[in-house]
Tab-separated table of C-alpha atoms and ligand atoms in Angstrom:
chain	number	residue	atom	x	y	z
K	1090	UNK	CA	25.538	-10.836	32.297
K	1091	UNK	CA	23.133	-12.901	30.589
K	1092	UNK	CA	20.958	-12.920	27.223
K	1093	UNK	CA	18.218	-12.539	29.535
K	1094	UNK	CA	19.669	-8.823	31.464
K	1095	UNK	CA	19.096	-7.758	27.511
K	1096	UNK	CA	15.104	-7.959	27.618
K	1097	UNK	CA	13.739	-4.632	28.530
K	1098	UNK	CA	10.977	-4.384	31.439
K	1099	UNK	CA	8.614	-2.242	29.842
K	1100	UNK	CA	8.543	0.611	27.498
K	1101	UNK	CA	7.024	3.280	29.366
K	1102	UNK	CA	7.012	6.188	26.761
K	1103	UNK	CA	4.228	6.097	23.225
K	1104	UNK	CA	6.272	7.747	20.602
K	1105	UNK	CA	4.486	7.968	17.354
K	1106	UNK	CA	7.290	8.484	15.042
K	1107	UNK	CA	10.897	9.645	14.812
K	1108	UNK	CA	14.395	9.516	13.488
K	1109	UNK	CA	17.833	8.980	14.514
K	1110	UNK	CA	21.047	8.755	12.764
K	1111	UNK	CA	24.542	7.241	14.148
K	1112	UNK	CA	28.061	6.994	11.761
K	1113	UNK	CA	29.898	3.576	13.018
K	1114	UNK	CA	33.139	2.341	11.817
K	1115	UNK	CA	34.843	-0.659	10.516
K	1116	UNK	CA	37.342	-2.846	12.304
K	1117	UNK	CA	39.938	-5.090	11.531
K	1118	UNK	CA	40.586	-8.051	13.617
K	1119	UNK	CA	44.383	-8.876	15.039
K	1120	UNK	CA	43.412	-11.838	16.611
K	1121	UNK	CA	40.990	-13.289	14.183
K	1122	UNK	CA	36.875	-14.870	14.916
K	1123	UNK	CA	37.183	-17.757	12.859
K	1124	UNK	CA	34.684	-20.460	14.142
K	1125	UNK	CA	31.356	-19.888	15.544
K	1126	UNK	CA	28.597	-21.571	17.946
K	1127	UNK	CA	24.254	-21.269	17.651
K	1128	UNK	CA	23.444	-17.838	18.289
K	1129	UNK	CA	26.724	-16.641	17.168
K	1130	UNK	CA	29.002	-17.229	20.079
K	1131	UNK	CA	32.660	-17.326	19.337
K	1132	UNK	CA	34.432	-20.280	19.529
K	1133	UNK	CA	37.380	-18.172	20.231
K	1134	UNK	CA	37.839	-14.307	21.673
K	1135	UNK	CA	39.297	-12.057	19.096
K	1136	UNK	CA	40.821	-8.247	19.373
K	1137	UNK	CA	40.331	-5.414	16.665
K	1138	UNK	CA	41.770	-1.959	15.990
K	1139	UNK	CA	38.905	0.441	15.102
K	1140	UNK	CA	38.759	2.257	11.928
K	1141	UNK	CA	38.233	5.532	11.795
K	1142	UNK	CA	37.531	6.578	8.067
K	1143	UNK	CA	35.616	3.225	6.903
K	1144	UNK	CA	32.582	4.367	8.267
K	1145	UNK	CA	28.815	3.592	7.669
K	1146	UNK	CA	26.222	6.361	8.522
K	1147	UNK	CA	22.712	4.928	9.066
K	1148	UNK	CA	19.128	7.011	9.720
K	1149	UNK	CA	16.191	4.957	10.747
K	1150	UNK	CA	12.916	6.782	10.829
K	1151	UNK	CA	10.271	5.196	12.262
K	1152	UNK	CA	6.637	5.521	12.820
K	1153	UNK	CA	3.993	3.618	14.424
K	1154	UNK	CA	1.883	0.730	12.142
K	1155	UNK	CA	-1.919	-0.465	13.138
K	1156	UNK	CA	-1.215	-4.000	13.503
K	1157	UNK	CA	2.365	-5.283	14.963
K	1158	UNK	CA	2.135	-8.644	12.881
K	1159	UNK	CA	5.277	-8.484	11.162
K	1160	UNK	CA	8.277	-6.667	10.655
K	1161	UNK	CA	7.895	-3.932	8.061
K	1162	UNK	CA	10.557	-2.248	6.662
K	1163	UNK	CA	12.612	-0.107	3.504
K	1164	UNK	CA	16.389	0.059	3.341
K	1165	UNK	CA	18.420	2.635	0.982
K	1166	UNK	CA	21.618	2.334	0.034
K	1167	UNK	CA	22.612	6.119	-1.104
K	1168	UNK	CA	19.315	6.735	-1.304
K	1169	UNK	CA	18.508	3.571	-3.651
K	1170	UNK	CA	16.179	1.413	-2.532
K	1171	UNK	CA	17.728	-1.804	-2.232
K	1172	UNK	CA	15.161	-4.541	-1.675
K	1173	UNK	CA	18.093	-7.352	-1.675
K	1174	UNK	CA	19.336	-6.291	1.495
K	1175	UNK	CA	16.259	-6.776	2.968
K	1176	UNK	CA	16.399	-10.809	3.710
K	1177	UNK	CA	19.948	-9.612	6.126
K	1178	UNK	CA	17.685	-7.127	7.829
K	1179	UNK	CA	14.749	-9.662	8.401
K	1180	UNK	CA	17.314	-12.152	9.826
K	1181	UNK	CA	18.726	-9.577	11.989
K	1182	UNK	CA	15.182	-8.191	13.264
K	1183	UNK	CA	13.992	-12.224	13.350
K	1184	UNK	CA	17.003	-12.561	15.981
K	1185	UNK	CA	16.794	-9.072	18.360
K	1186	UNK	CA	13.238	-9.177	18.380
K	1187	UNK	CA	13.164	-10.495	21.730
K	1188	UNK	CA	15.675	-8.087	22.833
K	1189	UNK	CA	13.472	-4.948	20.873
K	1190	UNK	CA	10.207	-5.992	21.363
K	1191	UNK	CA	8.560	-2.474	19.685
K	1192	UNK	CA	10.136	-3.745	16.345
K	1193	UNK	CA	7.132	-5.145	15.254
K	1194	UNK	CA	4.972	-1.768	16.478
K	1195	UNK	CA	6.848	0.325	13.421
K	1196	UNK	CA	7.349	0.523	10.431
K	1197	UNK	CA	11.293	2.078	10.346
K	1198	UNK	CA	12.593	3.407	7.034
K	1199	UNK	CA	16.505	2.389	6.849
K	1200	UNK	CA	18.721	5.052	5.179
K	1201	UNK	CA	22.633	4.044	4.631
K	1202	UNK	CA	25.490	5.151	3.383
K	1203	UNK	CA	29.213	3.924	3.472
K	1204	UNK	CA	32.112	6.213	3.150
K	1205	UNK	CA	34.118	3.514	1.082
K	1206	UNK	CA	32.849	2.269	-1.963
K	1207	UNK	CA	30.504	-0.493	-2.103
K	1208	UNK	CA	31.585	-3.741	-2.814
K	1209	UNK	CA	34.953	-2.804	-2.742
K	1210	UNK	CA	35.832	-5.917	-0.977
K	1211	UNK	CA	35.645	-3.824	2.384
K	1212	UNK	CA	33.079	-5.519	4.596
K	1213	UNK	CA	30.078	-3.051	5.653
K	1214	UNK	CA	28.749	-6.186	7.944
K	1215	UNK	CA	30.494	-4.387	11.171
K	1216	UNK	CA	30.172	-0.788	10.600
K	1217	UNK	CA	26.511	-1.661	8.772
K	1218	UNK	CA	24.925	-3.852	11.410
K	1219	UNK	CA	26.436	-1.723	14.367
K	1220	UNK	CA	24.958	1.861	12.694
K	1221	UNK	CA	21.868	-0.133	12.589
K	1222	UNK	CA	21.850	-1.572	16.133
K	1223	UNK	CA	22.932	1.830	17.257
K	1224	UNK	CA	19.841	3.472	15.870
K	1225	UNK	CA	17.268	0.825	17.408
K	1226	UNK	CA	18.902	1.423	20.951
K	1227	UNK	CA	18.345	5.395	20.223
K	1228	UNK	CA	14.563	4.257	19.915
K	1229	UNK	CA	14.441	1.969	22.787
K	1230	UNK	CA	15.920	4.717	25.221
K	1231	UNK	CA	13.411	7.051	24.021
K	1232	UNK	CA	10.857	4.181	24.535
K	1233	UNK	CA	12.347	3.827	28.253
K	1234	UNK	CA	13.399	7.082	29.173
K	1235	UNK	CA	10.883	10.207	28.506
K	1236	UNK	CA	13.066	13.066	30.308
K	1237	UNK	CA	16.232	11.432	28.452
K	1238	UNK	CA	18.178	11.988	31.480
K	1239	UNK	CA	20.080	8.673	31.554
K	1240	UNK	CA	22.658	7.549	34.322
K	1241	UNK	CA	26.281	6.375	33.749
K	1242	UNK	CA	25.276	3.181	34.788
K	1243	UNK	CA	22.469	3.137	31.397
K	1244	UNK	CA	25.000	4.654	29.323
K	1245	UNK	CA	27.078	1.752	29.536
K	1246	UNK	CA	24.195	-0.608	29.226
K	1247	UNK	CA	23.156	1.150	26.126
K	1248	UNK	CA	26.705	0.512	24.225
K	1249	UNK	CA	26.888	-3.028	25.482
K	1250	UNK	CA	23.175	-3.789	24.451
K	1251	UNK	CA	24.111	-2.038	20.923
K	1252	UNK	CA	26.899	-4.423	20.807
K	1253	UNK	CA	25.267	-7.168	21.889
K	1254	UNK	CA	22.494	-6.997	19.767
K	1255	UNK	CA	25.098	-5.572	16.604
K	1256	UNK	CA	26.874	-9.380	17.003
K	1257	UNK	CA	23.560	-11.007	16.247
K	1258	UNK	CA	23.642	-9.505	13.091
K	1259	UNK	CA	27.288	-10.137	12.326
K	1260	UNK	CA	29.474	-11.424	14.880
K	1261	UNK	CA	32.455	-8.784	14.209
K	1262	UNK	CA	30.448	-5.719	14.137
K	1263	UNK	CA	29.888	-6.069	18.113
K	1264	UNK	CA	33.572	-4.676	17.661
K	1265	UNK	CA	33.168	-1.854	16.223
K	1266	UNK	CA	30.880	0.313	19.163
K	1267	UNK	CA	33.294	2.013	21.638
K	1268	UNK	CA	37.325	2.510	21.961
K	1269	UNK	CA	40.221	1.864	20.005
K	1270	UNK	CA	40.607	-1.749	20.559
K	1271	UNK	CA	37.959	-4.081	21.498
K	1272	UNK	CA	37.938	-7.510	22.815
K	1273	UNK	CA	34.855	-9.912	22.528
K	1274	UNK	CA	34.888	-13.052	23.539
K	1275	UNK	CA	35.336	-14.548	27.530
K	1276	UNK	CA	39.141	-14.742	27.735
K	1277	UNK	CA	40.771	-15.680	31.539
K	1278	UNK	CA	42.941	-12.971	30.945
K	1279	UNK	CA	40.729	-10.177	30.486
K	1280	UNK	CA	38.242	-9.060	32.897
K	1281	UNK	CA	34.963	-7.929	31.853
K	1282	UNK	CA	35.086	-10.064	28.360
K	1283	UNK	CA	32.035	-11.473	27.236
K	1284	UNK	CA	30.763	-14.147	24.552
K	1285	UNK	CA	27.911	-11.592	24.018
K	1286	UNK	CA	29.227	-8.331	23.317
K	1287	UNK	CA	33.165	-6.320	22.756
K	1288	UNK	CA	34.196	-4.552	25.726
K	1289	UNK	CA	37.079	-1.719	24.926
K	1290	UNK	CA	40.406	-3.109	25.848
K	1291	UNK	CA	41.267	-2.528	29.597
K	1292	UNK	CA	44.899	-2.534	29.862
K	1293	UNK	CA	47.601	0.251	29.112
K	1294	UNK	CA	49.070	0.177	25.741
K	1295	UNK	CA	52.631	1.815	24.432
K	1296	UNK	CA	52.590	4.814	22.885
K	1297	UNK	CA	54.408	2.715	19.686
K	1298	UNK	CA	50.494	1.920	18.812
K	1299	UNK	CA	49.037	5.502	18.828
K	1300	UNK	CA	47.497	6.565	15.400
K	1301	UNK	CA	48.370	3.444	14.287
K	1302	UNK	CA	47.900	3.406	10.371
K	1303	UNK	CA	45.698	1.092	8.202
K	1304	UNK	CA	46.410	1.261	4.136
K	1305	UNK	CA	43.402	-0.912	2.728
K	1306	UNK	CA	44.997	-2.147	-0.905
K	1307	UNK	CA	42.333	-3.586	-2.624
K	1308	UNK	CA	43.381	-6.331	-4.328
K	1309	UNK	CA	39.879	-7.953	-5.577
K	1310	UNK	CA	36.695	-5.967	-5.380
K	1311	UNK	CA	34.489	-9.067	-6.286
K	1312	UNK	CA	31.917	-10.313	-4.661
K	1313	UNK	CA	32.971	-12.647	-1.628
K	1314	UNK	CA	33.854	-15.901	-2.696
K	1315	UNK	CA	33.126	-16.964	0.714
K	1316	UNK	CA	30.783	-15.688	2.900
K	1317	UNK	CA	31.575	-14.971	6.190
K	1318	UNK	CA	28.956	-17.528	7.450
K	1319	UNK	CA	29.818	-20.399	5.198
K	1320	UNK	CA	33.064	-19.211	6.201
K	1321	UNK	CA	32.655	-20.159	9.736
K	1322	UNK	CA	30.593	-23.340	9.410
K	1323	UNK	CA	33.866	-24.876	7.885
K	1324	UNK	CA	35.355	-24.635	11.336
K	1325	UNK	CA	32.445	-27.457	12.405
K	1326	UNK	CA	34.485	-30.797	12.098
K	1327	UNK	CA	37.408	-28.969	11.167
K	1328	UNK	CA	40.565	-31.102	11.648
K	1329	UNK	CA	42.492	-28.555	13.066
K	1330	UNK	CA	39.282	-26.412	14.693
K	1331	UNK	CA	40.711	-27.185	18.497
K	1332	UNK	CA	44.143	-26.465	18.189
K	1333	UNK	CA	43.356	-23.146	16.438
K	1334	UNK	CA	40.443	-22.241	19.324
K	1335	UNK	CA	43.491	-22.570	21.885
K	1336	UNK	CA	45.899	-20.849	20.102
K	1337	UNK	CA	43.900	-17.641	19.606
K	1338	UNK	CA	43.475	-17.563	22.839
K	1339	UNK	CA	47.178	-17.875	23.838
K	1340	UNK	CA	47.525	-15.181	20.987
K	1341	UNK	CA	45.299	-12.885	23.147
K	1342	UNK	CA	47.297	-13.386	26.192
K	1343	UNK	CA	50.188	-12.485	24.404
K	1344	UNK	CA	49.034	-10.030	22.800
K	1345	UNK	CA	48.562	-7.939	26.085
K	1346	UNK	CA	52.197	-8.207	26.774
K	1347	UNK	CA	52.973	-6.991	23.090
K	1348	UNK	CA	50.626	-3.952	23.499
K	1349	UNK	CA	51.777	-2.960	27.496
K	1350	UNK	CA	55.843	-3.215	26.033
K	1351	UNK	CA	55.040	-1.502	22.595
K	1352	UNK	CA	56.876	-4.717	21.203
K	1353	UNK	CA	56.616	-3.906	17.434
K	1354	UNK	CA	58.561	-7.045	16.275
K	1355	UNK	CA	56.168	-9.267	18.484
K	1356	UNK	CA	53.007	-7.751	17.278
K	1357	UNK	CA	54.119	-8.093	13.770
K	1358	UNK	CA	54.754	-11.636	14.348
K	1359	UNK	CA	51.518	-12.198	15.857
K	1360	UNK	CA	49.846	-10.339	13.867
K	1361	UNK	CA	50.696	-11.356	10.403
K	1362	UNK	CA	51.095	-15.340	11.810
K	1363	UNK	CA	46.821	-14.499	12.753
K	1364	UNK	CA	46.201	-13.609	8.952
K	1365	UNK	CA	47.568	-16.367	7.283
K	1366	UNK	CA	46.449	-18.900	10.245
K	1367	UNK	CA	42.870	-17.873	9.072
K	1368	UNK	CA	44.124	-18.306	5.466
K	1369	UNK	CA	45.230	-21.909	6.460
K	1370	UNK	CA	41.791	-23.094	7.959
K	1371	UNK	CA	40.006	-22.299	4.677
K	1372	UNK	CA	42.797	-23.497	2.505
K	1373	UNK	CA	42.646	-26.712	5.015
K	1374	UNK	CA	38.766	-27.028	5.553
K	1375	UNK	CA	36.528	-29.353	3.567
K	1376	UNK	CA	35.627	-27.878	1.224
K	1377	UNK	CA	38.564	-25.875	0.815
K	1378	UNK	CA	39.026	-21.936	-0.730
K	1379	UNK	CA	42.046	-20.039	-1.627
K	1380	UNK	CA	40.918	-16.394	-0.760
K	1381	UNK	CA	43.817	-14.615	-1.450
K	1382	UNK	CA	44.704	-13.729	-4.818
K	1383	UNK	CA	48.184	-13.546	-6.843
K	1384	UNK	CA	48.826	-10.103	-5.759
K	1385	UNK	CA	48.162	-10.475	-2.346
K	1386	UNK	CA	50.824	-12.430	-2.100
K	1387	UNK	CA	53.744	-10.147	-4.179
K	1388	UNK	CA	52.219	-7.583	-2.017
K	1389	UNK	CA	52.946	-9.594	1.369
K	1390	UNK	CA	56.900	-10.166	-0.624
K	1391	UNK	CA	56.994	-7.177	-1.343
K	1392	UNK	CA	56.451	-6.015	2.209
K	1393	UNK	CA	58.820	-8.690	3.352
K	1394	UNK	CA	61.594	-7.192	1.725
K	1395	UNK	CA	60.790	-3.761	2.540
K	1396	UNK	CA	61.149	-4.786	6.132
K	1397	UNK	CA	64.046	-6.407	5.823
K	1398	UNK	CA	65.840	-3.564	3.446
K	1399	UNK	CA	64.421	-1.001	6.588
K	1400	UNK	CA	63.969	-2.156	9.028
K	1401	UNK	CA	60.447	-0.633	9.368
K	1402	UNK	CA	57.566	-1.867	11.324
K	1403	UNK	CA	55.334	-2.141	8.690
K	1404	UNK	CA	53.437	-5.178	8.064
K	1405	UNK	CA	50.201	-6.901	6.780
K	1406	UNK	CA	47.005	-8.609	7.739
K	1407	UNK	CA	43.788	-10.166	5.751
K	1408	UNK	CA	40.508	-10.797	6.229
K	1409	UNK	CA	38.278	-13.385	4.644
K	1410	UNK	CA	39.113	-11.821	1.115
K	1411	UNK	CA	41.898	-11.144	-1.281
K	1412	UNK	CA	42.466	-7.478	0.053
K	1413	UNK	CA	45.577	-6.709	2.320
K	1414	UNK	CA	45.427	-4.262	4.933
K	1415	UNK	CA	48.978	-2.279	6.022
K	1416	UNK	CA	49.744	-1.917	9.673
K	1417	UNK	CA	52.566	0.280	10.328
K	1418	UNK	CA	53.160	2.813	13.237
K	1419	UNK	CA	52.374	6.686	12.862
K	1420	UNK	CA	55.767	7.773	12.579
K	1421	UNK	CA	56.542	5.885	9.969
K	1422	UNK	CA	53.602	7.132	7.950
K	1423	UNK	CA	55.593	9.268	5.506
K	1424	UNK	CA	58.028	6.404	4.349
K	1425	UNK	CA	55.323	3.809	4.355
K	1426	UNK	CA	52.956	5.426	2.288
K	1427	UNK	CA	55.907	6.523	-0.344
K	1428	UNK	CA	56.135	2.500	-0.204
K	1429	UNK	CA	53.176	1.815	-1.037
K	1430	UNK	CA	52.870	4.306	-3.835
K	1431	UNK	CA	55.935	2.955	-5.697
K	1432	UNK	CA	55.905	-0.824	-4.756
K	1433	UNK	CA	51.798	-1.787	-3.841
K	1434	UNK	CA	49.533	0.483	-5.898
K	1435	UNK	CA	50.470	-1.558	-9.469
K	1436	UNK	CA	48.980	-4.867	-7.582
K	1437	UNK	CA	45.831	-3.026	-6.599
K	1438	UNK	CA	42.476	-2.657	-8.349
K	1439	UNK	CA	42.345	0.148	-10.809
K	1440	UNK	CA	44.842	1.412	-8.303
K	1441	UNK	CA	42.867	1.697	-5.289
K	1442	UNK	CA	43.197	2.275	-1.352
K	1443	UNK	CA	42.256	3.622	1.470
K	1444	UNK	CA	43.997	5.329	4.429
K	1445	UNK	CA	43.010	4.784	7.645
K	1446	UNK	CA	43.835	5.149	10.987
K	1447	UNK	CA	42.848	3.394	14.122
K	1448	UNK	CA	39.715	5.719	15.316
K	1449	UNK	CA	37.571	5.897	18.596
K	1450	UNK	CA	34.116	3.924	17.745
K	1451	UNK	CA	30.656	5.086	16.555
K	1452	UNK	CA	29.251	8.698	17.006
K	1453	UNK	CA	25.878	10.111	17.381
K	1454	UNK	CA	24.921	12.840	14.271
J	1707	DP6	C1	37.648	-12.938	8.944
J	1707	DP6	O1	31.676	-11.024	11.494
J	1707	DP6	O2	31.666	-11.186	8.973
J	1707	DP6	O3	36.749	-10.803	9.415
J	1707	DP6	O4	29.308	-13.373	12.281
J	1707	DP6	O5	28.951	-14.550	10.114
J	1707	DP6	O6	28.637	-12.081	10.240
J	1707	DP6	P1	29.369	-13.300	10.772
J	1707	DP6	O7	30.899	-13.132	10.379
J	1707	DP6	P2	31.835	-11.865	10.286
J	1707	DP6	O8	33.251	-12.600	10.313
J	1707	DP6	C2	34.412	-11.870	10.234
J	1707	DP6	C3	35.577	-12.747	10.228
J	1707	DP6	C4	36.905	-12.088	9.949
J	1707	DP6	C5	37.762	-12.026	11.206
J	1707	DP6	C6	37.366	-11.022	12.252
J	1707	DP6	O9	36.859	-9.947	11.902
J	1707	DP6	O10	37.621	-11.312	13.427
């Protein structure tokens, strides 16, 4: 598929006004999207667990303006209105108007909520932007389709246009649509993967990673130090940019092996290797960050020894931030958590976490 199979014929149903509301989750990346082209292509494919409890629910109500000059628009946040999220949301509508062209026709009225606290060092990029995308696909069906009878075959379109159009608003919420684990970017090894959108992993995978668990320990609920798109432009010129593209994408390929065998010790390998990789290009990029904090690193010791003392299967991954998120299988979900209790909590904020699990994609409300 191409950018161009995204461009709707023609909108054959007037609809004056309306509303629809979708919940959409976060993810968190195993194989990480470090490193991005124009248009925000990958420069490498990554794979994500969905969340199921991080969560953003999003309403857009729209109804139809006089003139179709210019985007107009209100966004809530908990029923706040928040007019400094608005510049994101003009970007986002700037780049999918193309792909939506009734954007211009309403005037939409943006409602959001996230089921984790707000700047709590959790990103609500994915689970925001793919809510959002979600709702403006509800509209465009009900543009298209006046009976709402749809066919498999549009059912599928409509997830991978969300997607597609949720990446041009941030590149890792095109993750966070449909299944457990999502790939997105064009890997050999994996048929169906695409530059433009995530497509829910296609192969088996071991029982070992059903209900996986994600702890979120949040380390540092400060505002990014980084953003995620600064973030990426460091990979431009990056000494080490081409030798990371290629190994994420040998990580991939692995990484099917790892989840067919249920290969705990190889996925823990790989997995904590991809965190601090994407550590090492910031710490190694011009100029250069340190994103993780003191206690992010006596909680990765910590966990360390716990593995070692155990032999558990727990163990840790980052994202672009200080907070450290605890992979460990479902069965070992009573021991773990006592872990973390006694050993983690004293290095988080005011104590914080979340539990998690890996969860299914977004829903409809
Ligand atoms: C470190 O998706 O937030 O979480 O495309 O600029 O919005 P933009 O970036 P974003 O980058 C996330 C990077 C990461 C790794 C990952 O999720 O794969």
């Amino acid at each position: 598929m191409t950018e161009q199979d995204f461009i709707p014929k023609t909108y054959t149903n007037a609809i004056e006004n309306g509303s629809f509301t979708w919940a959409s989750p976060s993810n968190i990346a195993l194989v990480k999207y470090w490193g991005k082209k124009e248009h925000q292509i990958p420069e490498n494919p990554s794979i994500s667990f969905t969340l199921n409890n991080c969560k953003t629910t999003t309403t857009v109500s729209f109804s139809k303006k006089d003139d179709s000059n210019a985007f107009s628009f209100d966004v809530f946040l908990d029923g706040e209105k928040k007019d400094d999220f608005k510049p994101k949301i003009e970007t986002f509508f700037k780049r999918v108007a193309v792909y939506l062209p009734f954007l211009k026709n309403y005037h939409f009225k943006i409602e959001t909520s996230n089921t984790f606290p707000h700047s709590s060092g959790i990103a609500s990029s994915a689970s925001g932007m793919s809510a959002l995308a979600l709702c403006l696909m509800s509209i465009e069906k009900e543009l298209i389709e006046p009976d709402g009878i749809s066919s498999t075959v549009e059912e599928s379109h409509f997830i991978k246009k969300a997607s597609f159009l949720a990446r041009l608003g941030s590149g890792s919420a095109c993750r966070s649509l449909e299944g457990d684990l999502v790939v997105w970017g064009m890997h050999d090894g994996i048929k169906g993967s695409s530059d433009l959108y995530g497509v829910k992993y296609p192969f088996e995978v071991h029982q070992n990673f059903k209900n996986y668990q994600d702890t979120i320990l949040l380390v540092d609920k400060g505002e990014k130090q980084v953003s995620s798109t600064v973030g990426h432009n460091l990979m431009f010129g990056h000494p080490f940019a081409q030798e990371r593209f290629k190994q994420a994408n040998k990580n991939l390929s692995d990484m099917v092996s790892i989840l067919k065998d249920g290969d705990l010790d190889a996925f823990i390998a790989l997995v904590e290797s991809e965190a601090l990789t994407l550590h090492a290009m910031m710490m190694t990029s011009m100029p250069y960050f340190i994103l993780m904090k003191p206690n992010t690193l006596h909680i990765i010791n910590k966990i360390w020894a716990f593995r070692q003392q155990t032999n558990s299967k727990v163990c840790f991954t980052l994202d672009a931030g200080a907070n450290v998120h605890v992979l460990y299988p479902e069965q070992e979900a009573t021991s773990v958590l006592e872990f973390i209790e006694n050993e983690l909590v004293a290095y988080c904020q005011n104590g914080q976490y979340i539990c998690d699990v890996i969860g299914l994609g977004a829903n409809k409300l």
